[in-house]
Amino acid sequence: MIKKFLFIVFSLLYFNTLTKAQSVYIEPLIDDFFCRNGISIDSCSYDYLYTEAFQWIDTPYRYAGNSTAGIDCSGLTKKLYEKVYNLKLEGGSKTIYDQIIPIKNKADLKEGDLVFFKISRNQISHVGVYLKDGNFIHASVKSGVIISNLSEPYYQKYYYAGGRFPE
């Protein structure tokens, strides 16, 4: 029992120390999930982003939430960035947007970039984390944490810009 406990503790410590430049092995279950959602994870993909993103799938939406009991779009973005990139973000989607370098052309988006939307008002009100091939993970009010595609009419209509943090 103690060996199992120590193994789990050391495994968690190892995975919590990974940085952006490192990756981990993608389990077949995770790889299969993303393949079924149109995302082929190859050796060039940043595995840790997908592993962490998978942990949040189907988490219910909760305004201002930041746990697996419920999370909103900026909460999810902040959790992913803190865990994957060791970068602590503050504020909501508009505040996060004010900190990034905008990317206007969708073709220039890379894994881990952010995507911003103007949905309910004439200001940025939604954010997600770009995966690849037009797919992004976000917390939807109706569906919780899901993967959507920028080519879907709804997201085409409200898309504002992509962005990334300065290096």
C-alpha atoms as one frame of an Amber mdcrd trajectory, in Angstrom:
protein
   0.000   0.000   0.000   2.771   2.438   0.918   4.615   1.633  -2.332   1.488
   2.414  -4.345   0.996   5.667  -2.456   4.617   6.724  -3.014   4.389   5.835
  -6.703   1.305   8.045  -7.096   2.893  10.924  -5.182   6.116  10.811  -7.204
   4.177  10.479 -10.460   2.124  13.552  -9.631   5.229  15.494  -8.669   6.894
  14.541 -11.955   3.940  15.555 -14.126   3.497  18.807 -12.211   7.089  19.824
 -13.008   6.821  19.456 -16.786   7.372  22.637 -18.776   6.239  23.790 -22.201
   9.274  22.263 -23.889   8.566  18.809 -22.473   5.900  16.311 -23.432   4.446
  13.121 -22.036   3.176   9.915 -23.567  -0.433  10.192 -24.726  -2.480   7.294
 -23.439  -4.462   5.414 -26.115  -7.767   6.471 -24.497  -6.851  10.150 -24.779
  -5.485   9.739 -28.311  -8.685   7.927 -29.346 -10.879  10.670 -27.850  -9.130
  13.436 -29.779  -9.072  11.379 -33.006 -12.841  10.920 -32.731 -13.077  14.711
 -32.418 -11.040  15.315 -35.573  -7.696  16.023 -33.908  -4.793  13.814 -34.896
  -2.102  13.940 -32.232   1.287  13.258 -33.797   4.875  13.442 -32.632   4.876
  17.190 -33.336   1.931  17.833 -31.028   2.391  19.162 -27.550   1.174  16.050
 -25.708   0.862  17.616 -22.272  -1.674  20.176 -23.531  -3.927  17.367 -24.785
  -3.462  15.258 -21.677  -4.450  18.160 -19.451  -7.299  19.290 -21.722  -8.749
  15.779 -21.647  -9.051  15.985 -17.854 -11.578  18.833 -18.211 -13.848  17.388
 -20.929 -17.517  17.276 -19.807 -16.896  19.442 -16.737 -20.135  21.412 -16.268
 -20.260  25.147 -16.876 -20.439  27.373 -13.824 -20.043  31.139 -14.020 -16.842
  32.167 -12.195 -16.184  28.485 -11.469 -12.652  27.148 -11.405 -12.882  23.494
 -10.411 -14.085  20.174 -11.804 -17.407  20.862 -10.066 -17.946  23.675 -12.582
 -15.837  26.085 -14.600 -16.295  29.000 -16.980 -14.306  29.827 -20.119 -11.698
  32.054 -18.506 -11.368  29.685 -15.552 -10.622  26.792 -17.912  -8.102  28.872
 -19.847  -6.365  29.917 -16.637  -6.251  26.341 -15.314  -4.800  24.988 -18.573
  -2.203  27.736 -18.836  -1.132  27.363 -15.232  -0.786  23.582 -15.483   0.651
  23.280 -19.004   2.725  26.451 -19.359   3.299  27.362 -15.701   1.805  30.771
 -16.473  -0.657  32.324 -14.029  -3.320  34.395 -15.782  -5.647  36.862 -14.085
  -9.101  38.181 -14.900 -11.760  37.322 -17.424 -11.609  36.917 -21.194 -11.278
  40.659 -21.918  -8.505  41.106 -19.335  -6.660  38.098 -20.752  -7.030  39.505
 -24.285  -5.431  42.775 -23.172  -2.263  40.840 -22.248  -1.683  38.931 -25.495
  -0.255  39.643 -28.931  -3.267  39.476 -31.292  -3.278  37.042 -34.204  -5.839
  38.144 -36.788  -5.296  35.335 -39.315  -6.694  31.977 -38.145  -4.144  30.173
 -40.336  -1.394  31.496 -38.048  -2.828  29.898 -34.897  -0.688  27.294 -33.130
  -1.411  24.760 -30.402  -1.878  26.560 -27.102  -2.832  29.920 -28.606  -5.980
  31.562 -27.314  -9.116  32.280 -29.346 -11.445  35.138 -28.419 -15.078  35.800
 -29.269 -17.509  38.697 -29.034 -20.745  36.829 -28.342 -23.250  38.573 -26.094
 -22.015  42.157 -26.288 -19.810  44.275 -28.479 -16.828  43.270 -26.362 -14.799
  40.131 -25.834 -16.898  37.767 -23.757 -15.534  34.276 -24.468 -12.122  32.580
 -24.680 -10.847  29.122 -25.546  -7.520  27.361 -26.044  -6.621  26.448 -29.612
  -5.650  22.830 -30.245  -5.116  22.300 -33.981  -6.926  22.029 -37.317  -9.429
  24.696 -36.251 -10.343  22.898 -33.022 -10.336  24.551 -29.626 -11.336  23.591
 -26.097 -13.610  25.892 -24.108 -16.331  25.984 -21.481 -19.702  26.397 -23.161
 -22.626  27.737 -21.132 -24.934  25.032 -22.531 -22.572  22.055 -22.823 -19.767
  22.580 -20.320 -16.199  21.869 -21.410 -16.195  20.730 -25.024 -14.140  20.839
 -28.189 -15.536  22.974 -30.998 -14.255  24.056 -34.393 -13.730  27.597 -35.625
 -15.410  26.631 -38.911 -18.761  26.034 -37.186 -21.159  28.835 -38.243 -21.735
  29.990 -34.657 -18.028  30.438 -33.958 -17.357  31.932 -37.398 -19.979  34.561
 -36.641 -18.575  35.587 -33.257 -14.827  34.984 -33.699 -12.804  38.098 -32.918
  -9.111  37.150 -32.831  -6.527  34.681 -31.711  -3.597  35.547 -29.522  -0.492
  34.371 -27.777   1.622  35.619 -24.944   4.971  37.268 -25.639   7.910  34.880
 -25.218
